[in-house]
Amino acid sequence: MKNTVKDVVVLGGGTAGWISAALLKKVLGKAINLTLIESEDIGTVGVGEATIPPIQVMNNLLGFSEAEFLKKTKATIKLGINFENWYEEGHAYFHSFGIPGKDSLVCQFHHYLKKSRALGNDTNLSDYDLNYLCAMQGKFAKINSKDPLQTLPYAYHFDATLYAAFLRELCEQNGVTRIEGKVDNVVKGEEQNTVKSVQLANGKVISGDLFIDCTGFKGMLIEETLNTGYDDWSHYLPCDSAVAMPSARGETIPPYTRSIAHEAGWRWQIPLQHRNGNGVVYCSQFMDGQKAEDILQQAVGVNALAEPKHIKFTTGQRKRSWHGNVVAVGLSSGFLEPLESTSIHMIQSAILRLVQVFPHEGISDAAINEYNQKTRIEAEQIRDFLMLHYVVHSPNKQGEFWQAMREISLPERLAHKIEIFKAGGLVFKEQDDLFNQNSWIQVMLGQGIEPKDYHPVVNSIPDAQLLSMIQGIHTLKHQVLAQLPSHDKFISSVC
Ligand SMILES: Cc1cc2nc3c(=O)[nH]c(=O)nc-3n(C[C@H](O)[C@H](O)[C@H](O)COP(=O)(O)OP(=O)(O)OC[C@H]3O[C@@H](n4cnc5c(N)ncnc54)[C@H](O)[C@@H]3O)c2cc1C
């Protein structure tokens, strides 16, 4: 496509639409004219409240202060996710954004811990993780330390509707034109696989050189207009439904997300300043909507603040997220269940990827292919990490759903990762993998994959010295913990 790309149209004003508009306008400035169209009548999916640490990179890039963000979006701190009943009933493990213990140049801390356990130390990996310790005691402060033993990496929980409104304000200040209205007709371009313009119900026509499709699951441009196709990954991640409902929050605000397994999926609890977000994710082959709603009602009790909202989805990925002059971002590009809160991050990384290859004097196939390949790899790596939570668990975990999950055939890369960890506790980070070794280790161990061996470098340290080193790390982490204020205090001091 030879045309200069000047007029960019974002269709959709959910989290994806407003993040796309804010980032594109911030980075490309006057190089583009940006119009966003949204329909209040159609509304947004209305969920998506937990994030991962790279959101700080985006917020910094957009140029607002953390205090302003926390206030305006009623956000709280997230130090990780507590996975309850996943391995078996009554068991819990924490996937932390921090680093448990201290890794050496050759291998991670869990190798040292494994040997120390054989020597009588009966602690767990989480006991050496400041994020976990703070989460369980409801503590938080921003720590400015270069010492890896004293860091406290974090993300946020926030109200997604308030976040979109906050970004809208920013966008309008930066010159984004917002149009309210429902698009009911799409005019295709002369060149194959292109969109020329969209037409609103009131007859207004908006033309563009590049369209960002943020219309949610339906993908009005990428799918309904260009018929791009979708790779269904339900055979890997079969949960296909959710029911969500906000509730009054408790007296204190825990700085972590809860993920609680149930008989055919799991339930989330996300604490915000003014309420909790709650929901049940389930597989409709093993549970009906009424049962899922009952699980949610039972958990929320009299604290419910609204009627339950049911959502259907198909896990998978658009065959090409960028097709012709349409780039699908957000739910229109694909969906992976919110088990590790990755969707908002995928919006951010999609736009940053797009900016890197942004077409100026025309859209090239090379740029499209590069973008699509990277998008696909990112989604596959996240999919594999999510699958890890389901595929290995205690044989005591009963029920048809969990039995079916045990029988799922794994993607080759994931099967290899599990095998190499089982043998010697090894984990290697693949290029661009969103999750680092510590994430894989925590979930592997949490799901009950116990390595047969530890790295031989551990044997180079005499037993007494090893135990003393481990005890030293334990003591130091607890000393830091003791000095930190409560998360509630942190939030109230900022907000
Ligand atoms: C159950 C569930 C839980 C989730 N939890 C998390 C989480 O904890 N963390 C996380 O990162 N992500 C989460 N997500 C994902 C997250 O909600 C989405 O990635 C995010 O909200 C982006 O949605 P969206 O903007 O793509 O789509 P939507 O919110 O559906 O927005 C679509 C937009 O398109 C507009 N539109 C559609 N059709 C038209 C039309 N014809 N004319 C004009 N406008 C139109 C609508 O008005 C709306 O503004 C969750 C998703 C689900 C389903």
Coordinates of C-alpha atoms and ligand atoms in Angstrom, one line a residue:
M1 CA 0.0 0.0 0.0
K2 CA 1.7 3.2 -1.2
N3 CA -0.3 5.9 0.6
T4 CA 1.4 7.9 3.3
V5 CA 0.0 7.0 6.7
K6 CA -1.3 10.2 8.3
D7 CA -4.9 9.6 9.3
V8 CA -5.2 6.9 12.0
V9 CA -8.7 5.8 13.2
V10 CA -9.1 3.9 16.4
L11 CA -12.5 2.2 16.4
G12 CA -13.5 1.4 20.0
G13 CA -13.1 3.1 23.3
G14 CA -12.6 0.3 25.8
T15 CA -9.2 -0.2 27.5
A16 CA -7.7 -1.2 24.2
G17 CA -9.0 1.8 22.3
W18 CA -7.9 4.4 24.8
I19 CA -4.5 2.8 25.5
S20 CA -3.9 2.6 21.7
A21 CA -4.9 6.3 21.2
A22 CA -2.9 7.5 24.2
L23 CA 0.3 5.7 23.2
L24 CA 0.1 6.4 19.5
K25 CA -0.5 10.1 20.0
K26 CA 2.1 10.4 22.7
V27 CA 4.8 8.8 20.7
L28 CA 4.0 9.9 17.1
G29 CA 2.6 13.3 18.0
K30 CA 1.9 15.6 15.0
A31 CA 3.1 12.9 12.6
I32 CA -0.5 11.5 12.7
N33 CA -4.0 12.8 13.0
L34 CA -5.8 10.5 15.4
T35 CA -9.6 10.0 15.7
L36 CA -11.2 7.6 18.1
I37 CA -14.8 6.4 17.7
E38 CA -16.7 4.8 20.5
S39 CA -20.3 4.0 21.2
E40 CA -21.7 4.4 24.7
D41 CA -24.7 2.4 23.6
I42 CA -22.6 -0.7 22.9
G43 CA -20.4 -0.2 26.0
T44 CA -17.3 -2.1 26.9
V45 CA -16.6 -5.6 28.3
G46 CA -16.3 -3.9 31.7
V47 CA -13.7 -6.2 33.3
G48 CA -9.9 -6.2 33.4
E49 CA -8.6 -4.8 36.6
A50 CA -5.3 -6.6 37.4
T51 CA -2.0 -5.8 35.7
I52 CA 1.6 -6.8 35.7
P53 CA 4.7 -4.6 36.4
P54 CA 5.4 -3.4 32.8
I55 CA 2.3 -1.2 33.1
Q56 CA 4.7 1.2 34.9
V57 CA 6.7 1.6 31.7
M58 CA 3.5 2.6 29.9
N59 CA 2.3 5.0 32.6
N60 CA 5.8 6.7 32.7
L61 CA 5.8 7.0 28.9
L62 CA 2.4 8.6 29.0
G63 CA 3.8 11.1 31.5
F64 CA 1.4 11.1 34.5
S65 CA 2.5 10.7 38.1
E66 CA 1.8 7.5 40.0
A67 CA -0.1 9.5 42.7
E68 CA -2.5 11.0 40.1
F69 CA -3.0 7.5 38.5
L70 CA -3.6 5.9 41.9
K71 CA -6.2 8.5 42.8
K72 CA -8.0 8.7 39.6
T73 CA -8.3 5.0 39.0
K74 CA -8.9 4.0 42.6
A75 CA -5.9 1.7 42.2
T76 CA -4.2 -0.5 44.8
I77 CA -0.8 -2.3 44.7
K78 CA -0.4 -5.8 43.4
L79 CA 2.6 -7.8 44.6
G80 CA 1.6 -11.1 42.9
I81 CA -1.1 -13.7 42.8
N82 CA -2.0 -16.2 45.5
F83 CA -3.1 -19.4 43.8
E84 CA -5.3 -21.3 46.2
N85 CA -6.5 -24.9 45.8
W86 CA -4.8 -25.2 42.4
Y87 CA -2.4 -28.0 43.4
E88 CA -5.0 -29.6 45.7
E89 CA -7.7 -28.4 48.1
G90 CA -6.2 -26.4 51.0
H91 CA -2.9 -25.8 49.3
A92 CA -1.7 -22.4 48.2
Y93 CA 1.3 -20.9 46.4
F94 CA 2.3 -17.4 45.5
H95 CA 3.4 -16.2 42.0
S96 CA 5.3 -13.2 43.0
F97 CA 6.7 -10.3 40.9
G98 CA 9.7 -10.4 43.2
I99 CA 12.8 -12.7 43.3
P100 CA 12.6 -15.3 46.0
G101 CA 16.0 -15.7 47.7
K102 CA 19.0 -14.7 45.7
D103 CA 20.1 -16.2 42.4
S104 CA 23.8 -17.0 41.8
L105 CA 25.4 -16.4 38.4
V106 CA 25.1 -20.1 37.6
C107 CA 21.7 -21.1 39.0
Q108 CA 18.7 -19.9 40.8
F109 CA 18.1 -19.9 44.5
H110 CA 15.7 -22.8 44.5
H111 CA 18.7 -25.2 43.8
Y112 CA 20.4 -24.0 47.0
L113 CA 17.1 -24.3 48.9
K114 CA 16.6 -27.9 47.7
K115 CA 19.9 -29.0 49.1
S116 CA 19.3 -27.1 52.4
R117 CA 16.0 -29.0 52.7
A118 CA 17.8 -32.3 52.5
L119 CA 20.0 -30.9 55.4
G120 CA 16.9 -30.2 57.6
N121 CA 15.8 -26.7 56.6
D122 CA 12.0 -27.0 56.3
T123 CA 11.1 -23.6 54.8
N124 CA 9.6 -22.9 51.4
L125 CA 10.7 -20.7 48.5
S126 CA 8.1 -18.0 49.4
D127 CA 9.7 -17.6 52.8
Y128 CA 12.6 -15.9 51.1
D129 CA 10.4 -13.6 48.9
L130 CA 9.8 -10.1 50.2
N131 CA 6.8 -9.7 47.9
Y132 CA 5.1 -12.8 49.4
L133 CA 5.9 -11.8 52.9
C134 CA 4.5 -8.3 52.4
A135 CA 1.5 -9.6 50.6
M136 CA 0.6 -11.9 53.5
Q137 CA 1.1 -9.2 56.1
G138 CA -0.6 -6.5 54.0
K139 CA 2.5 -4.3 53.8
F140 CA 3.9 -2.1 51.1
A141 CA 6.3 0.8 50.5
K142 CA 8.3 2.0 47.5
I143 CA 11.8 0.7 48.1
N144 CA 14.6 2.5 46.3
S145 CA 17.4 0.0 46.6
K146 CA 19.9 -1.5 44.2
D147 CA 20.3 -4.5 46.5
P148 CA 18.4 -7.4 44.8
L149 CA 17.5 -8.7 48.3
Q150 CA 15.6 -5.6 49.1
T151 CA 13.5 -4.9 46.0
L152 CA 9.7 -5.0 45.9
P153 CA 8.5 -5.0 42.3
Y154 CA 4.8 -4.3 41.9
A155 CA 1.9 -3.7 39.5
Y156 CA -1.6 -2.4 40.2
H157 CA -5.2 -3.3 40.5
F158 CA -7.4 -0.6 39.1
D159 CA -10.9 0.3 38.0
A160 CA -10.8 -0.3 34.2
T161 CA -13.6 2.2 33.5
L162 CA -11.9 4.9 35.4
Y163 CA -8.6 4.1 33.7
A164 CA -10.2 4.5 30.3
A165 CA -11.7 7.8 31.4
F166 CA -8.4 9.0 32.7
L167 CA -6.7 8.1 29.4
R168 CA -9.5 9.8 27.5
E169 CA -8.8 13.0 29.3
L170 CA -5.1 12.8 28.5
C171 CA -5.8 12.0 24.8
E172 CA -8.2 14.9 24.4
Q173 CA -5.5 17.2 25.9
N174 CA -3.0 15.8 23.4
G175 CA -5.2 16.5 20.4
V176 CA -7.1 13.2 19.8
T177 CA -10.5 13.7 18.3
R178 CA -13.2 11.6 19.9
I179 CA -16.4 10.8 18.1
E180 CA -19.4 9.3 19.9
G181 CA -21.5 7.1 17.7
K182 CA -22.2 3.6 16.4
V183 CA -20.5 2.5 13.2
D184 CA -23.0 0.5 11.2
N185 CA -21.3 0.4 7.8
V186 CA -17.7 -0.3 6.8
V187 CA -16.6 0.7 3.3
K188 CA -13.7 -1.4 1.9
G189 CA -10.9 0.2 -0.1
E190 CA -10.0 -0.6 -3.7
E191 CA -6.9 -2.5 -2.7
Q192 CA -7.5 -6.0 -1.4
N193 CA -7.9 -6.3 2.4
T194 CA -8.2 -2.6 3.1
V195 CA -10.8 -0.4 4.8
K196 CA -11.4 3.0 3.3
S197 CA -13.9 4.4 5.8
V198 CA -16.4 3.7 8.4
Q199 CA -19.9 5.2 8.5
L200 CA -21.8 6.1 11.7
A201 CA -25.5 5.5 12.2
N202 CA -26.1 9.2 11.8
G203 CA -24.5 9.1 8.3
K204 CA -21.1 10.7 9.2
V205 CA -18.2 9.1 7.3
I206 CA -14.7 8.8 8.8
S207 CA -11.9 7.9 6.4
G208 CA -8.4 6.7 7.4
D209 CA -5.1 5.4 6.2
L210 CA -4.7 3.0 9.1
F211 CA -7.5 1.6 11.3
I212 CA -6.9 0.2 14.8
D213 CA -9.7 -2.3 15.5
C214 CA -10.5 -2.1 19.2
T215 CA -14.1 -3.3 18.9
G216 CA -13.8 -6.1 21.3
F217 CA -14.4 -9.8 20.7
K218 CA -16.4 -9.4 17.5
G219 CA -13.5 -7.6 15.6
M220 CA -15.7 -5.5 13.5
L221 CA -13.0 -4.6 11.0
I222 CA -10.4 -7.4 11.3
E223 CA -13.0 -10.2 11.2
E224 CA -16.5 -9.0 10.2
T225 CA -15.0 -7.0 7.3
L226 CA -11.7 -8.6 6.4
N227 CA -12.6 -12.2 7.4
T228 CA -9.1 -12.7 8.7
G229 CA -9.8 -15.9 10.6
Y230 CA -9.1 -17.1 14.2
D231 CA -7.0 -19.9 15.6
D232 CA -9.1 -21.5 18.3
W233 CA -6.9 -22.6 21.3
S234 CA -9.7 -24.1 23.3
H235 CA -8.1 -27.5 23.1
Y236 CA -5.2 -26.1 25.2
L237 CA -7.2 -23.8 27.5
P238 CA -10.8 -24.9 27.5
C239 CA -12.4 -22.4 29.9
D240 CA -14.8 -20.4 27.7
S241 CA -17.0 -18.4 30.1
A242 CA -16.9 -16.0 33.0
V243 CA -19.3 -14.3 35.3
A244 CA -18.2 -11.1 37.1
M245 CA -19.7 -9.1 40.0
P246 CA -18.3 -6.3 42.1
S247 CA -18.6 -6.4 45.9
A248 CA -18.0 -4.2 48.9
R249 CA -14.4 -4.4 50.0
G250 CA -13.1 -5.7 53.4
E251 CA -11.7 -3.5 56.2
T252 CA -8.1 -3.8 54.9
I253 CA -6.9 -3.9 51.3
P254 CA -4.6 -6.9 50.6
P255 CA -1.9 -6.0 48.0
Y256 CA -2.3 -9.1 45.9
T257 CA -4.8 -10.9 43.6
R258 CA -6.5 -14.1 44.7
S259 CA -7.0 -16.9 42.3
I260 CA -9.0 -19.8 43.8
A261 CA -9.5 -23.0 41.8
H262 CA -13.0 -24.5 41.8
E263 CA -14.4 -27.7 40.3
A264 CA -14.4 -26.5 36.7
G265 CA -12.1 -23.4 36.6
W266 CA -11.2 -20.7 39.1
R267 CA -12.4 -17.5 40.8
W268 CA -10.7 -14.2 41.1
Q269 CA -10.8 -11.5 43.8
I270 CA -9.2 -8.2 43.0
P271 CA -9.1 -5.6 45.8
L272 CA -9.5 -1.9 44.7
Q273 CA -9.8 1.2 46.9
H274 CA -13.6 1.4 46.7
R275 CA -14.7 -2.2 46.1
N276 CA -13.5 -5.7 45.2
G277 CA -13.7 -7.1 41.6
N278 CA -14.8 -10.7 41.6
G279 CA -15.5 -13.3 39.0
V280 CA -15.7 -16.9 38.1
V281 CA -14.0 -18.4 35.0
Y282 CA -15.3 -21.8 34.0
C283 CA -15.5 -24.4 31.3
S284 CA -19.1 -24.6 30.0
Q285 CA -18.5 -28.3 29.1
F286 CA -18.3 -29.1 32.8
M287 CA -20.3 -26.4 34.5
D288 CA -23.4 -24.3 33.6
G289 CA -23.8 -20.6 34.1
Q290 CA -26.1 -20.9 37.0
K291 CA -23.7 -23.1 38.9
A292 CA -20.9 -20.6 38.2
E293 CA -23.1 -17.8 39.4
D294 CA -23.9 -19.7 42.6
I295 CA -20.2 -20.1 43.3
L296 CA -19.7 -16.4 42.9
Q297 CA -22.8 -15.5 45.0
Q298 CA -21.7 -17.7 47.7
A299 CA -18.2 -16.1 47.8
V300 CA -19.5 -12.6 47.7
G301 CA -22.5 -13.1 50.0
V302 CA -24.4 -10.0 51.0
N303 CA -21.6 -7.7 49.8
A304 CA -22.6 -7.8 46.1
L305 CA -22.8 -4.3 44.6
A306 CA -24.4 -5.2 41.2
E307 CA -26.0 -8.0 39.3
P308 CA -23.7 -10.7 37.9
K309 CA -22.5 -10.2 34.3
H310 CA -22.0 -13.2 32.1
I311 CA -19.3 -13.2 29.4
K312 CA -18.5 -15.8 26.7
F313 CA -15.1 -16.1 25.1
T314 CA -13.1 -18.3 22.8
T315 CA -9.4 -18.6 23.7
G316 CA -7.2 -18.1 20.7
Q317 CA -5.5 -15.7 18.4
R318 CA -6.5 -13.9 15.2
K319 CA -4.6 -15.5 12.3
R320 CA -3.1 -12.1 11.6
S321 CA -3.4 -9.3 14.0
W322 CA -2.4 -6.9 11.3
H323 CA -4.2 -7.4 8.0
G324 CA -4.1 -4.9 5.2
N325 CA -4.5 -1.5 6.8
V326 CA -6.2 -2.9 9.9
V327 CA -4.4 -3.7 13.1
A328 CA -6.5 -5.5 15.7
V329 CA -5.6 -4.6 19.3
G330 CA -7.2 -5.9 22.5
L331 CA -9.9 -8.5 22.5
S332 CA -10.4 -8.2 18.7
S333 CA -6.8 -9.6 18.4
G334 CA -7.4 -12.6 20.6
F335 CA -8.0 -13.7 24.1
L336 CA -6.2 -15.7 26.8
E337 CA -8.0 -16.1 30.0
P338 CA -7.1 -13.6 32.8
L339 CA -5.3 -16.0 35.0
E340 CA -2.0 -14.0 34.9
S341 CA -3.6 -10.6 34.1
T342 CA -1.8 -10.4 30.7
S343 CA -4.4 -8.8 28.4
I344 CA -3.8 -5.2 29.2
H345 CA -0.1 -5.8 28.9
M346 CA -0.7 -7.3 25.4
I347 CA -2.5 -4.1 24.4
Q348 CA 0.5 -2.0 25.5
S349 CA 3.0 -4.3 23.8
A350 CA 1.0 -4.4 20.6
I351 CA 1.0 -0.7 20.3
L352 CA 4.7 -0.4 21.1
R353 CA 5.4 -3.0 18.5
L354 CA 3.3 -1.1 16.0
V355 CA 5.2 2.1 16.7
Q356 CA 8.5 0.4 16.1
V357 CA 7.5 -0.6 12.5
F358 CA 5.1 2.3 12.0
P359 CA 4.5 2.9 8.3
H360 CA 5.1 6.3 7.0
E361 CA 5.4 6.3 3.2
G362 CA 3.1 3.3 2.9
I363 CA 2.4 0.0 4.6
S364 CA 4.8 -2.8 3.6
D365 CA 4.3 -6.6 3.8
A366 CA 7.7 -6.8 5.6
A367 CA 6.4 -4.6 8.5
I368 CA 3.2 -6.5 8.7
N369 CA 4.9 -9.9 8.8
E370 CA 7.4 -8.8 11.4
Y371 CA 4.6 -7.4 13.6
N372 CA 2.4 -10.5 13.2
Q373 CA 5.2 -12.9 13.9
K374 CA 6.2 -11.1 17.1
T375 CA 2.5 -10.9 18.2
R376 CA 2.0 -14.6 17.6
I377 CA 5.2 -15.6 19.6
E378 CA 4.1 -13.4 22.5
A379 CA 0.6 -15.0 22.6
E380 CA 2.0 -18.5 22.4
Q381 CA 4.5 -18.0 25.2
I382 CA 1.8 -16.6 27.5
R383 CA -0.6 -19.4 26.5
D384 CA 2.0 -22.0 27.5
F385 CA 2.6 -20.3 30.8
L386 CA -1.2 -20.2 31.5
M387 CA -1.4 -23.9 30.6
L388 CA 1.3 -24.8 33.1
H389 CA -1.2 -23.8 35.9
Y390 CA -3.7 -26.5 34.7
V391 CA -1.7 -29.4 33.5
V392 CA 0.2 -30.5 36.5
H393 CA -1.4 -30.9 39.9
S394 CA -1.9 -33.4 42.7
P395 CA -3.5 -36.7 41.8
N396 CA -5.9 -35.8 44.7
K397 CA -7.4 -33.1 42.6
Q398 CA -10.7 -34.7 41.7
G399 CA -13.4 -34.0 39.2
E400 CA -14.0 -34.4 35.5
F401 CA -12.7 -31.0 34.5
W402 CA -9.3 -31.5 36.3
Q403 CA -9.1 -35.0 34.9
A404 CA -9.6 -33.7 31.4
M405 CA -6.9 -31.1 32.0
R406 CA -4.5 -33.8 33.0
E407 CA -5.1 -35.5 29.6
I408 CA -4.5 -32.4 27.5
S409 CA -1.6 -32.8 25.0
L410 CA 0.9 -30.1 25.6
P411 CA 2.6 -27.9 23.0
E412 CA 6.1 -29.2 22.5
R413 CA 7.9 -26.2 24.0
L414 CA 5.9 -26.5 27.2
A415 CA 6.4 -30.2 27.5
H416 CA 10.2 -29.6 27.1
K417 CA 10.2 -26.9 29.7
I418 CA 8.5 -29.2 32.2
E419 CA 10.8 -32.2 31.4
I420 CA 14.0 -30.2 31.9
F421 CA 12.7 -28.7 35.1
K422 CA 11.7 -32.1 36.4
A423 CA 15.1 -33.5 35.7
G424 CA 17.4 -30.9 37.2
G425 CA 15.3 -27.8 38.2
L426 CA 16.5 -25.9 35.1
V427 CA 14.6 -23.1 33.5
F428 CA 15.8 -21.1 30.5
K429 CA 14.2 -17.8 29.5
E430 CA 13.2 -17.7 25.8
Q431 CA 13.8 -14.6 23.9
D432 CA 10.9 -12.1 24.4
D433 CA 9.1 -14.4 27.0
L434 CA 7.1 -12.1 29.2
F435 CA 7.7 -14.3 32.2
N436 CA 11.1 -14.7 33.6
Q437 CA 12.7 -17.8 35.1
N438 CA 11.5 -16.9 38.6
S439 CA 7.9 -16.9 37.4
W440 CA 8.3 -20.3 35.8
I441 CA 10.0 -21.8 38.8
Q442 CA 7.3 -20.5 41.3
V443 CA 4.5 -21.9 39.2
M444 CA 6.2 -25.2 38.5
L445 CA 7.0 -25.8 42.1
G446 CA 3.5 -24.5 43.1
Q447 CA 1.9 -27.0 40.8
G448 CA 3.8 -29.8 42.3
I449 CA 6.6 -30.4 39.8
E450 CA 9.5 -31.3 42.1
P451 CA 13.0 -31.5 40.4
K452 CA 14.8 -34.8 40.9
D453 CA 18.1 -33.0 41.4
Y454 CA 19.7 -29.6 42.0
H455 CA 22.6 -28.0 40.2
P456 CA 26.1 -29.5 41.1
V457 CA 27.5 -26.0 41.8
V458 CA 25.6 -26.1 45.1
N459 CA 27.9 -28.9 46.3
S460 CA 30.9 -26.5 46.0
I461 CA 29.7 -24.9 49.2
P462 CA 30.2 -26.7 52.5
D463 CA 26.9 -27.7 54.2
A464 CA 27.3 -25.4 57.2
Q465 CA 28.1 -22.5 55.0
L466 CA 25.1 -23.2 52.7
L467 CA 22.7 -23.3 55.7
S468 CA 24.2 -20.1 57.1
M469 CA 23.9 -18.3 53.7
I470 CA 20.3 -19.3 53.4
Q471 CA 19.5 -18.3 57.0
G472 CA 21.2 -14.9 56.3
I473 CA 18.9 -14.2 53.4
H474 CA 15.9 -15.3 55.4
T475 CA 16.9 -12.9 58.3
L476 CA 17.5 -10.0 56.0
K477 CA 14.2 -10.3 54.2
H478 CA 12.4 -10.4 57.5
Q479 CA 14.3 -7.4 58.8
V480 CA 13.2 -5.4 55.7
L481 CA 9.7 -6.7 56.2
A482 CA 9.5 -5.5 59.8
Q483 CA 10.3 -1.9 58.8
L484 CA 7.6 -1.6 56.2
P485 CA 4.3 0.2 56.7
S486 CA 0.9 -1.3 55.8
H487 CA -0.4 -1.2 52.3
D488 CA -3.5 0.6 53.6
K489 CA -1.3 3.3 55.1
F490 CA 0.6 3.6 51.8
I491 CA -2.6 4.0 49.8
S492 CA -4.1 6.5 52.2
S493 CA -0.9 8.6 52.3
V494 CA -1.0 8.9 48.5
C495 CA -4.7 9.1 47.9
Ligands
LIG1 C1 -13.6 -12.2 32.3 C2 -12.5 -11.3 31.9 C3 -11.6 -10.9 32.9 C4 -10.5 -10.1 32.5 N1 -9.6 -9.7 33.5 C5 -8.5 -9.0 33.1 C6 -7.5 -8.6 34.0 O1 -7.6 -8.9 35.2 N2 -6.4 -8.0 33.5 C7 -6.2 -7.7 32.2 O2 -5.1 -7.2 31.8 N3 -7.2 -8.0 31.3 C8 -8.3 -8.7 31.7 N4 -9.2 -9.0 30.8 C9 -9.1 -8.5 29.4 C10 -9.5 -7.0 29.4 O3 -10.8 -6.9 29.9 C11 -9.5 -6.5 27.9 O4 -8.3 -6.8 27.4 C12 -9.7 -5.0 27.9 O5 -10.8 -4.6 28.6 C13 -9.8 -4.6 26.5 O6 -11.0 -4.8 25.9 P1 -11.3 -4.1 24.5 O7 -11.1 -2.6 24.7 O8 -10.5 -4.8 23.5 O9 -12.8 -4.4 24.2 P2 -14.2 -3.8 24.9 O10 -14.0 -3.4 26.3 O11 -15.2 -4.7 24.5 O12 -14.4 -2.4 24.0 C14 -14.9 -2.4 22.7 C15 -15.2 -1.0 22.3 O13 -15.6 -1.0 21.0 C16 -16.7 -0.1 20.8 N5 -17.5 -0.6 19.7 C17 -17.8 -1.9 19.4 N6 -18.5 -1.9 18.2 C18 -18.7 -0.6 17.9 C19 -19.4 0.1 16.8 N7 -20.1 -0.6 15.9 N8 -19.3 1.4 16.7 C20 -18.6 2.1 17.6 N9 -18.0 1.6 18.6 C21 -18.0 0.2 18.8 C22 -17.4 -0.3 22.1 O14 -18.3 0.8 22.4 C23 -16.3 -0.3 23.1 O15 -15.9 1.1 23.4 C24 -10.3 -9.7 31.2 C25 -11.3 -10.1 30.2 C26 -12.3 -10.9 30.6 C27 -13.3 -11.4 29.6

